[in-house]
Amino acid sequence: MICNYRKRLVENPIHFKWKMKFLVCEERSRTTTLCSLFSQGLVYNVFSEGKSLRDDDVLQNLPVGTTATLYFRDLGPQVGWTMVFLAEYFGPLFIYLLFYFRAPYIYSHQDAFTSSPHSVVTLACACHTCHYIKRLIETIFVHRFSHGTMPLRTIVRNCVYYWAFSAWLAFYINHPLYTPPSYGDMQVNYALAIFVLCELGNFSIHVALNNLKAEGGPKCRKFPHPTKNPFTWLFFFVSCPNYTYEVGAWASFSVMTQCLPVALFTFLAFIQMTIWAKGKHKTYSREFKDYPHLRMPIIPLLL
Amino acid sequence: MSAPDMGTTKTAHSDVTPKKKRGPGALATAYLVIYNVVMTAGWLVIAVGLVRAYLVRGSYHGLYFSIEKPLKFFQTGALLEILHCAVGIVPSSVVLTGFQVLSRVFLTWAVTHSVREVQSEDSVLLFVSAWTITEIIRYSFYTFSLLNHLPYLIKWARYTFFLVLYPMGVTGELLTIYAALPYVQKTGLYSVTLPNKYNFSFDYYTFLILTMVSYIPLFPQLYFHMMRQRKKVLAHVEEYKTE
């Protein structure tokens, strides 16, 4: 009975709302979840009695009688989180290198395949490349994503944003008329040191968050806490130190290259991450009664 | 872009389903009524100014100079509407309203005011008159809506006049930007070139061209959205009338 409905669903893709009635058999409904019934690479929002249902909802626990009416809404083409991040990070990595090696048709003809005389330009390329390689490594090996997905439209929009912005900032840093920082090597070296520290910090936080998921198990939820790693001690002051370190890395990169487009990118990233951090902070505060009061969302003591 | 009604679709919805929406408080309503009355009056001043200038001069050309100051004042004043949405006393999207108002302000200051040579163009009259008629209807619509005494004529005008005024305004705007291009390129207005200390460059000429290109996807979307709104709002009233 249930198999027939699944077959029908696959053969007739839903483009709008659709209603389905089926008999809820006593024995099987005790363990049958919606996920096992309907997930066949088709992503839907399932509703019953006006309430949205989750993948792991068990049939028997639904507030229905012997006949269940389920409403489906097709969410359109989706992409898994891993694919999303891989697409978003490979783009800037590759595009920046195109500009660094001055591929033809970007700058004037005689500048093609030349290199900049300034060491800071090579350093910036190394930093940018390492930043995105680190992100790719984290995506593949560190992060554990839920089965969630992202709509195709959103990933296209995100990719356009990241790729276009990295092209724009790479254009100026690798330009033949690039002007090195005003305070010379001192400015570059201090900024580089802070950049490296922030990258290490960001990585440490991601590892710590990942271990948190592992030690707690799926049902037991704990909020993140400082560990032996000094970089995680920022957890004493902020809820989302990974965002703090990320902003720090980009800010130091701006100072290192003294490039206004990079500063603009940093500013926009800061706004977006602050919004995310505030949301997370609110979720933590609401969920855990003993959540530390000292912690701010993203900037210690301030924001 | 002269898309005056985009940001207020929710207000339009509120005409259709008055019971569902909770309006702003009494103080906010009073303030909004005053604001909308002032804006209606302001755009009426501009309209009268245009007509008087035409009668005095006897020709359509160069009328911009007679209404330059009130136009700048009242169009810039519309920036307050972004604040209204942000604070929440107007149930519209901040982003949508912001986009509309900023595009108007951009055309007023960054194109017409900044490039003196286009001020005597006829395209300026085209978009100014489109804006004037639209804004008078729109602000009086809001005023009456807030006071819950909206005459059908105003509602009809608001959802019908745009059919002609919107393309008219867009044409005027595009022609004006196009007319400004050679002067911007010649003088390098608002442009920054390399090399400089902050490794940044901006070409206003290219920016204006991209702005013109952006009308291509945006204008049809907004126009057809308004047409759909028109069907919804005016059809509903007809149903009500036949009961």
Coordinates of C-alpha atoms in Angstrom, one line a residue:
Chain A
M1 CA 0.0 0.0 0.0
I2 CA 2.7 2.5 1.0
C3 CA 5.0 1.2 -1.8
N4 CA 2.3 2.1 -4.4
Y5 CA 2.2 5.6 -3.2
R6 CA 5.9 6.0 -3.3
K7 CA 6.0 4.8 -6.8
R8 CA 3.2 7.2 -7.8
L9 CA 5.2 10.1 -6.2
V10 CA 8.3 9.3 -8.2
E11 CA 6.4 9.0 -11.5
N12 CA 4.4 12.2 -11.0
P13 CA 6.7 14.9 -9.7
I14 CA 4.8 17.4 -7.7
H15 CA 5.1 20.9 -8.9
F16 CA 2.6 22.4 -6.6
K17 CA 0.7 21.3 -3.6
W18 CA -0.7 17.8 -3.6
K19 CA -2.8 15.9 -1.2
M20 CA -2.4 12.2 -0.4
K21 CA -4.5 10.0 1.8
F22 CA -3.4 6.7 3.0
L23 CA -4.4 4.2 5.6
V24 CA -2.2 4.0 8.6
C25 CA -1.7 0.4 9.5
E26 CA -1.1 -0.3 13.1
E27 CA 2.0 -2.5 13.1
R28 CA 4.1 -0.8 10.5
S29 CA 3.2 2.7 11.6
R30 CA 5.0 2.3 14.9
T31 CA 8.4 2.5 13.3
T32 CA 7.8 3.8 9.8
T33 CA 9.1 7.3 9.5
L34 CA 8.2 9.8 6.8
C35 CA 11.8 9.8 5.7
S36 CA 11.7 6.1 4.9
L37 CA 8.4 6.5 3.0
F38 CA 9.1 9.4 0.8
S39 CA 12.8 10.3 0.5
Q40 CA 13.9 9.1 -2.9
G41 CA 16.0 12.1 -4.0
L42 CA 12.8 14.2 -4.0
V43 CA 12.8 17.0 -1.6
Y44 CA 9.4 18.1 -0.2
N45 CA 8.0 20.0 2.7
V46 CA 5.4 17.7 4.2
F47 CA 2.5 19.1 6.1
S48 CA -0.2 17.6 8.2
E49 CA -3.0 19.4 10.0
G50 CA -1.3 22.7 8.9
K51 CA 1.9 21.8 10.6
S52 CA 5.2 21.1 8.8
L53 CA 6.6 17.6 9.5
R54 CA 10.2 16.4 9.9
D55 CA 11.9 13.6 8.1
D56 CA 12.2 11.5 11.3
D57 CA 8.6 11.9 12.4
V58 CA 7.2 8.5 13.1
L59 CA 3.8 7.8 11.4
Q60 CA 2.1 6.5 14.5
N61 CA 2.9 9.6 16.5
L62 CA 1.2 11.9 14.0
P63 CA -2.0 13.5 15.3
V64 CA -4.2 11.6 12.8
G65 CA -6.8 8.9 12.9
T66 CA -6.7 5.7 10.8
T67 CA -6.6 7.8 7.7
A68 CA -3.8 10.3 7.2
T69 CA -3.9 13.2 4.8
L70 CA -0.5 14.6 4.0
Y71 CA 0.1 17.7 2.0
F72 CA 3.3 18.0 -0.1
R73 CA 5.1 21.1 -1.3
D74 CA 7.8 20.6 -3.9
L75 CA 10.9 22.7 -2.9
G76 CA 12.4 22.5 -6.4
P77 CA 15.9 21.4 -7.4
Q78 CA 18.2 21.1 -4.4
V79 CA 21.9 20.7 -3.8
G80 CA 23.5 19.0 -0.8
W81 CA 25.6 21.2 1.6
T82 CA 28.9 19.6 0.6
M83 CA 28.4 20.3 -3.1
V84 CA 27.4 23.9 -2.2
F85 CA 30.6 24.6 -0.3
L86 CA 32.8 22.9 -2.8
A87 CA 31.4 25.0 -5.6
E88 CA 31.6 28.2 -3.6
Y89 CA 35.3 27.6 -2.7
F90 CA 36.8 26.2 -5.8
G91 CA 35.7 29.2 -7.8
P92 CA 37.6 31.9 -5.8
L93 CA 40.6 29.6 -5.5
F94 CA 40.9 29.1 -9.3
I95 CA 39.8 32.7 -10.2
Y96 CA 42.4 34.4 -8.0
L97 CA 45.2 32.3 -9.5
L98 CA 44.0 33.3 -13.0
F99 CA 44.6 36.9 -12.0
Y100 CA 47.9 36.2 -10.2
F101 CA 49.4 34.6 -13.2
R102 CA 47.9 37.4 -15.3
A103 CA 46.1 35.3 -17.8
P104 CA 45.6 37.0 -21.2
Y105 CA 42.7 39.5 -21.8
I106 CA 42.6 40.5 -18.1
Y107 CA 45.2 43.2 -18.2
S108 CA 46.8 44.9 -21.2
H109 CA 48.5 42.7 -23.8
Q110 CA 52.1 43.3 -22.7
D111 CA 51.3 42.4 -19.1
A112 CA 50.1 38.9 -19.9
F113 CA 51.9 36.2 -17.9
T114 CA 54.2 38.7 -16.2
S115 CA 54.6 38.8 -12.5
S116 CA 54.5 41.6 -10.0
P117 CA 57.8 43.0 -8.6
H118 CA 56.2 43.3 -5.1
S119 CA 56.7 40.4 -2.7
V120 CA 53.4 41.3 -0.9
V121 CA 51.5 40.3 -4.1
T122 CA 52.9 36.8 -4.0
L123 CA 52.3 36.7 -0.2
A124 CA 48.7 37.7 -0.7
C125 CA 48.2 35.0 -3.3
A126 CA 49.6 32.4 -0.9
C127 CA 47.3 33.6 1.9
H128 CA 44.2 33.7 -0.3
T129 CA 45.0 30.3 -1.8
C130 CA 45.7 28.7 1.6
H131 CA 42.5 30.2 3.0
Y132 CA 40.4 28.5 0.4
I133 CA 42.4 25.2 0.5
K134 CA 41.8 25.1 4.3
R135 CA 38.1 25.7 3.7
L136 CA 38.0 22.9 1.2
I137 CA 39.8 20.5 3.5
E138 CA 37.4 21.4 6.3
T139 CA 34.4 20.8 4.0
I140 CA 35.6 17.4 3.0
F141 CA 37.1 16.1 6.2
V142 CA 36.0 18.1 9.2
H143 CA 32.5 19.3 8.9
R144 CA 29.7 16.9 9.3
F145 CA 26.6 18.2 7.6
S146 CA 23.0 17.2 8.3
H147 CA 21.0 15.8 5.5
G148 CA 19.8 19.3 4.7
T149 CA 20.0 20.8 1.3
M150 CA 20.0 24.2 -0.3
P151 CA 17.8 25.3 -3.2
L152 CA 19.6 25.6 -6.5
R153 CA 18.8 29.3 -6.9
T154 CA 20.5 30.1 -3.6
I155 CA 23.7 28.3 -4.5
V156 CA 23.8 30.0 -7.9
R157 CA 23.4 33.4 -6.2
N158 CA 26.0 32.6 -3.6
C159 CA 28.5 31.4 -6.1
V160 CA 28.1 34.5 -8.3
Y161 CA 28.7 36.6 -5.2
Y162 CA 31.9 34.8 -4.1
W163 CA 33.3 34.3 -7.5
A164 CA 32.6 37.9 -8.7
F165 CA 34.0 39.4 -5.5
S166 CA 37.2 37.4 -5.6
A167 CA 37.7 38.3 -9.2
W168 CA 37.2 42.0 -8.3
L169 CA 39.7 42.0 -5.5
A170 CA 42.2 39.8 -7.3
F171 CA 42.1 42.2 -10.2
Y172 CA 43.4 45.1 -8.0
I173 CA 45.9 43.1 -6.0
N174 CA 47.6 41.6 -9.1
H175 CA 47.3 44.8 -11.2
P176 CA 50.5 46.1 -12.8
L177 CA 49.6 49.5 -11.2
Y178 CA 49.2 48.0 -7.7
T179 CA 50.6 50.2 -4.9
P180 CA 52.2 48.3 -2.0
P181 CA 51.1 49.2 1.6
S182 CA 52.1 52.7 2.9
Y183 CA 54.0 51.4 6.0
G184 CA 55.9 48.8 4.0
D185 CA 57.2 45.5 5.3
M186 CA 56.2 46.3 8.9
Q187 CA 52.6 46.6 7.9
V188 CA 52.7 43.5 5.8
N189 CA 54.4 41.3 8.4
Y190 CA 52.2 42.3 11.3
A191 CA 49.1 41.7 9.2
L192 CA 50.4 38.4 8.1
A193 CA 51.0 37.3 11.7
I194 CA 47.5 38.2 12.6
F195 CA 46.1 36.5 9.5
V196 CA 47.9 33.2 10.3
L197 CA 46.7 33.3 13.9
C198 CA 43.1 33.9 12.8
E199 CA 43.2 31.0 10.3
L200 CA 44.6 28.7 13.0
G201 CA 41.9 29.9 15.4
N202 CA 39.1 29.4 12.9
F203 CA 40.3 25.9 12.2
S204 CA 40.5 25.1 15.9
I205 CA 37.0 26.2 16.4
H206 CA 35.7 24.1 13.6
V207 CA 37.5 21.1 15.0
A208 CA 36.1 21.8 18.5
L209 CA 32.5 22.2 17.1
N210 CA 32.9 18.9 15.3
N211 CA 34.1 17.1 18.4
L212 CA 31.2 18.5 20.3
K213 CA 28.8 16.8 17.9
A214 CA 30.8 13.6 18.3
E215 CA 31.0 13.5 22.1
G216 CA 27.4 14.4 22.7
G217 CA 25.7 12.0 20.3
P218 CA 22.6 12.9 18.2
K219 CA 20.2 13.4 21.0
C220 CA 22.3 14.9 23.8
R221 CA 22.9 18.6 23.0
K222 CA 25.6 20.7 24.6
F223 CA 26.7 24.2 23.8
P224 CA 30.3 24.7 22.7
H225 CA 32.9 25.3 25.5
P226 CA 36.7 26.2 25.7
T227 CA 39.1 23.2 25.5
K228 CA 42.8 22.8 26.1
N229 CA 43.5 24.6 22.8
P230 CA 44.2 28.3 23.6
F231 CA 42.5 29.3 20.4
T232 CA 39.2 28.0 21.8
W233 CA 39.5 30.2 24.9
L234 CA 37.7 32.8 22.8
F235 CA 34.6 30.8 23.7
F236 CA 34.7 32.5 27.1
F237 CA 33.8 35.7 25.3
V238 CA 31.8 34.9 22.2
S239 CA 29.3 32.4 21.0
C240 CA 30.7 32.1 17.5
P241 CA 34.5 32.5 17.6
N242 CA 34.8 30.9 14.2
Y243 CA 33.1 34.0 12.8
T244 CA 35.2 36.3 14.9
Y245 CA 38.4 34.6 13.6
E246 CA 37.1 34.8 10.0
V247 CA 36.5 38.5 10.2
G248 CA 39.9 38.9 11.8
A249 CA 41.5 37.0 8.9
W250 CA 39.9 39.1 6.3
A251 CA 40.6 42.3 8.1
S252 CA 44.2 41.5 8.4
F253 CA 44.2 40.5 4.7
S254 CA 42.8 44.0 3.9
V255 CA 45.5 45.7 5.9
M256 CA 48.2 43.5 4.4
T257 CA 47.2 44.3 0.8
Q258 CA 45.9 47.9 1.6
C259 CA 43.2 47.3 -0.9
L260 CA 39.7 48.9 -0.6
P261 CA 37.8 46.2 -2.4
V262 CA 39.1 43.7 0.1
A263 CA 38.0 46.0 3.0
L264 CA 34.6 46.2 1.4
F265 CA 34.4 42.4 1.2
T266 CA 35.4 42.2 4.8
F267 CA 32.8 44.7 5.8
L268 CA 30.0 42.8 4.0
A269 CA 31.2 39.5 5.4
F270 CA 31.2 41.0 8.9
I271 CA 27.6 42.1 8.5
Q272 CA 26.4 38.7 7.3
M273 CA 28.3 36.8 10.0
T274 CA 27.0 39.1 12.7
I275 CA 23.5 38.3 11.6
W276 CA 24.3 34.6 11.7
A277 CA 26.1 34.9 15.1
K278 CA 23.2 36.8 16.7
G279 CA 20.8 34.1 15.5
K280 CA 23.0 31.4 16.9
H281 CA 23.5 33.2 20.2
K282 CA 19.8 33.6 20.6
T283 CA 19.2 29.9 19.9
Y284 CA 21.8 28.9 22.4
S285 CA 20.5 31.3 25.1
R286 CA 17.0 30.0 24.6
E287 CA 17.9 26.3 24.6
F288 CA 20.4 26.2 27.5
K289 CA 19.4 27.6 30.8
D290 CA 22.9 27.8 32.1
Y291 CA 24.3 29.6 29.1
P292 CA 27.2 32.0 30.2
H293 CA 26.1 35.6 30.4
L294 CA 29.5 37.0 29.6
R295 CA 29.4 35.7 26.0
M296 CA 28.5 38.1 23.2
P297 CA 27.6 36.8 19.7
I298 CA 30.7 37.8 17.7
I299 CA 32.8 40.6 19.2
P300 CA 33.9 40.2 22.8
L301 CA 32.2 42.5 25.2
L302 CA 30.7 44.6 22.3
L303 CA 28.5 42.9 19.7
Chain B
M1 CA 13.4 53.7 -11.6
S2 CA 9.9 55.1 -11.4
A3 CA 8.3 52.0 -9.8
P4 CA 6.3 53.8 -7.3
D5 CA 3.9 51.1 -6.3
M6 CA 6.3 48.2 -5.8
G7 CA 7.1 48.6 -2.2
T8 CA 3.5 49.0 -1.2
T9 CA 2.0 45.8 -2.4
K10 CA 1.3 44.9 1.2
T11 CA -0.6 48.0 1.7
A12 CA -2.6 47.0 -1.4
H13 CA -3.2 43.6 0.2
S14 CA -4.5 45.4 3.2
D15 CA -7.2 47.0 1.0
V16 CA -8.3 43.5 0.0
T17 CA -8.2 41.9 3.4
P18 CA -8.6 44.7 5.9
K19 CA -9.4 42.4 8.8
K20 CA -6.1 40.5 8.8
K21 CA -3.7 43.5 9.1
R22 CA -3.0 45.2 12.4
G23 CA -2.3 48.9 11.5
P24 CA 0.2 51.2 13.1
G25 CA -0.6 52.9 16.4
A26 CA -2.6 56.1 16.7
L27 CA 0.5 58.4 16.9
A28 CA 2.2 56.6 14.0
T29 CA -0.9 57.0 11.9
A30 CA -1.1 60.7 12.7
Y31 CA 2.5 61.2 11.7
L32 CA 2.0 59.2 8.5
V33 CA -1.1 61.2 7.6
I34 CA 0.9 64.4 8.0
Y35 CA 3.8 63.0 6.0
N36 CA 1.6 61.9 3.1
V37 CA -0.3 65.1 3.1
V38 CA 2.9 67.1 3.0
M39 CA 4.3 65.0 0.1
T40 CA 1.0 65.3 -1.8
A41 CA 1.2 69.0 -1.4
G42 CA 4.8 69.1 -2.4
W43 CA 4.3 67.2 -5.6
L44 CA 1.2 69.4 -6.4
V45 CA 3.5 72.4 -6.1
I46 CA 5.8 70.8 -8.6
A47 CA 2.9 70.1 -10.9
V48 CA 1.6 73.6 -10.7
G49 CA 5.1 74.9 -11.2
L50 CA 5.5 73.0 -14.4
V51 CA 2.2 74.2 -15.8
R52 CA 2.8 77.8 -14.8
A53 CA 6.3 77.7 -16.3
Y54 CA 4.9 76.3 -19.6
L55 CA 2.2 79.0 -19.8
V56 CA 4.8 81.7 -19.1
R57 CA 7.4 80.5 -21.5
G58 CA 5.1 79.1 -24.1
S59 CA 7.2 76.0 -24.8
Y60 CA 8.0 72.6 -23.3
H61 CA 11.8 73.1 -23.2
G62 CA 13.8 73.9 -20.1
L63 CA 11.0 73.6 -17.6
Y64 CA 13.3 71.7 -15.2
F65 CA 14.8 74.9 -13.9
S66 CA 11.5 76.2 -12.6
I67 CA 10.9 73.2 -10.4
E68 CA 14.4 72.2 -9.6
K69 CA 14.4 73.1 -5.9
P70 CA 11.0 71.6 -4.9
L71 CA 11.8 68.4 -6.9
K72 CA 15.1 67.9 -5.1
F73 CA 13.5 68.6 -1.7
F74 CA 10.5 66.4 -2.0
Q75 CA 12.2 63.5 -3.9
T76 CA 15.0 63.5 -1.3
G77 CA 12.3 63.6 1.5
A78 CA 11.1 60.3 0.2
L79 CA 14.1 58.7 1.9
L80 CA 12.1 58.9 5.1
E81 CA 9.9 56.1 3.7
I82 CA 12.8 53.7 4.1
L83 CA 12.9 54.6 7.7
H84 CA 9.2 54.1 8.0
C85 CA 9.6 50.5 6.8
A86 CA 12.7 49.9 9.0
V87 CA 10.8 51.0 12.1
G88 CA 7.7 49.1 11.1
I89 CA 5.0 51.7 10.9
V90 CA 4.6 50.9 7.2
P91 CA 4.2 47.2 6.3
S92 CA 6.6 47.1 3.3
S93 CA 9.9 45.6 2.6
V94 CA 12.9 47.8 3.5
V95 CA 14.9 46.4 0.7
L96 CA 12.2 47.0 -2.0
T97 CA 11.4 50.5 -0.8
G98 CA 15.0 51.4 -0.4
F99 CA 15.7 50.3 -3.9
Q100 CA 12.9 52.4 -5.4
V101 CA 13.7 55.5 -3.4
L102 CA 17.4 55.3 -3.9
S103 CA 17.0 54.9 -7.7
R104 CA 14.9 58.0 -7.8
V105 CA 17.3 59.9 -5.6
F106 CA 20.2 58.7 -7.8
L107 CA 18.6 60.0 -10.9
T108 CA 17.8 63.4 -9.2
W109 CA 21.2 64.0 -7.8
A110 CA 23.8 61.9 -9.4
V111 CA 22.6 62.3 -12.9
T112 CA 20.4 65.4 -13.4
H113 CA 21.9 67.6 -10.8
S114 CA 25.5 66.5 -11.4
V115 CA 25.6 66.7 -15.2
R116 CA 24.4 70.3 -15.9
E117 CA 24.3 69.7 -19.7
V118 CA 21.4 67.3 -19.5
Q119 CA 19.2 69.7 -17.5
S120 CA 17.8 71.3 -20.6
E121 CA 17.0 68.0 -22.3
D122 CA 13.3 67.1 -23.0
S123 CA 13.8 63.6 -21.5
V124 CA 14.0 65.3 -18.0
L125 CA 10.5 66.7 -18.5
L126 CA 9.3 63.3 -19.5
F127 CA 10.3 61.6 -16.3
V128 CA 9.6 64.6 -14.0
S129 CA 6.0 64.7 -15.2
A130 CA 5.6 61.0 -14.9
W131 CA 6.9 61.1 -11.4
T132 CA 4.8 64.1 -10.5
I133 CA 1.5 62.6 -11.5
T134 CA 2.4 59.2 -10.0
E135 CA 3.4 60.7 -6.7
I136 CA 0.4 62.9 -6.3
I137 CA -1.9 59.9 -6.8
R138 CA 0.2 57.6 -4.6
Y139 CA 0.5 60.0 -1.6
S140 CA -3.2 60.9 -1.7
F141 CA -3.9 57.1 -1.9
Y142 CA -1.9 56.6 1.3
T143 CA -3.5 59.5 3.0
F144 CA -7.0 58.3 2.3
S145 CA -6.1 54.7 3.1
L146 CA -4.8 55.7 6.5
L147 CA -8.0 57.7 7.2
N148 CA -10.1 54.7 6.0
H149 CA -11.9 56.8 3.5
L150 CA -10.4 55.8 0.2
P151 CA -12.4 57.0 -2.9
Y152 CA -12.6 54.3 -5.6
L153 CA -11.4 56.9 -8.1
I154 CA -8.0 57.2 -6.4
K155 CA -7.6 53.5 -6.1
W156 CA -8.5 53.1 -9.7
A157 CA -6.1 55.9 -10.8
R158 CA -3.3 54.4 -8.8
Y159 CA -3.6 51.0 -10.3
T160 CA -4.3 52.2 -13.9
F161 CA -2.2 55.3 -14.6
F162 CA 1.0 53.4 -14.1
L163 CA 0.2 51.5 -17.3
V164 CA 1.2 54.7 -19.2
L165 CA 3.3 56.6 -16.6
Y166 CA 5.7 53.8 -15.8
P167 CA 7.0 53.3 -19.3
M168 CA 7.0 57.0 -19.8
G169 CA 9.1 57.5 -16.7
V170 CA 11.5 54.8 -17.6
T171 CA 11.9 56.2 -21.1
G172 CA 12.7 59.6 -19.7
E173 CA 15.2 58.2 -17.2
L174 CA 17.0 56.1 -19.8
L175 CA 17.2 58.9 -22.3
T176 CA 18.6 61.3 -19.6
I177 CA 21.3 58.8 -18.5
Y178 CA 22.2 58.3 -22.1
A179 CA 22.4 62.0 -22.7
A180 CA 24.7 62.3 -19.7
L181 CA 27.2 59.7 -20.9
P182 CA 29.4 61.7 -23.2
Y183 CA 29.9 64.5 -20.5
V184 CA 30.7 61.9 -17.8
Q185 CA 33.3 60.3 -20.1
K186 CA 34.8 63.6 -21.0
T187 CA 35.2 65.0 -17.5
G188 CA 35.8 61.7 -15.7
L189 CA 33.0 62.7 -13.2
Y190 CA 32.9 60.7 -10.0
S191 CA 35.6 58.4 -11.3
V192 CA 38.8 57.1 -9.6
T193 CA 41.8 55.7 -11.6
L194 CA 44.8 53.6 -10.7
P195 CA 47.4 53.9 -9.3
N196 CA 46.3 55.1 -5.9
K197 CA 47.1 54.4 -2.3
Y198 CA 44.0 52.2 -1.7
N199 CA 44.2 50.2 -4.9
F200 CA 40.7 51.0 -6.0
S201 CA 39.2 52.3 -9.2
F202 CA 35.7 53.3 -10.3
D203 CA 34.5 54.3 -13.7
Y204 CA 31.2 56.2 -13.4
Y205 CA 30.7 56.0 -17.2
T206 CA 30.7 52.2 -17.1
F207 CA 28.5 52.3 -14.0
L208 CA 25.9 54.4 -15.8
I209 CA 25.9 52.0 -18.7
L210 CA 25.4 49.0 -16.3
T211 CA 22.6 50.9 -14.7
M212 CA 20.9 51.3 -18.0
V213 CA 21.4 47.6 -18.8
S214 CA 19.8 46.7 -15.4
Y215 CA 16.6 48.3 -16.5
I216 CA 16.1 45.4 -19.0
P217 CA 15.5 42.6 -16.5
L218 CA 14.0 44.8 -13.8
F219 CA 11.5 46.9 -15.6
P220 CA 9.3 44.0 -17.0
Q221 CA 9.3 42.3 -13.6
L222 CA 8.1 45.4 -11.8
Y223 CA 5.6 46.3 -14.6
F224 CA 4.0 42.9 -14.7
H225 CA 3.9 42.7 -10.9
M226 CA 1.9 45.9 -10.9
M227 CA -0.4 44.5 -13.6
R228 CA -1.1 41.4 -11.4
Q229 CA -1.7 43.7 -8.5
R230 CA -4.2 45.7 -10.6
K231 CA -6.2 42.5 -11.5
K232 CA -6.3 41.5 -7.9
V233 CA -7.2 44.8 -6.3
L234 CA -9.7 46.1 -9.0
A235 CA -11.3 42.7 -9.6
H236 CA -12.0 42.2 -5.9
V237 CA -13.7 45.6 -5.7
E238 CA -15.9 44.7 -8.6
E239 CA -16.9 41.5 -6.9
Y240 CA -17.8 43.4 -3.9
K241 CA -19.8 45.9 -5.9
T242 CA -21.9 43.3 -7.6
E243 CA -23.1 41.7 -4.4

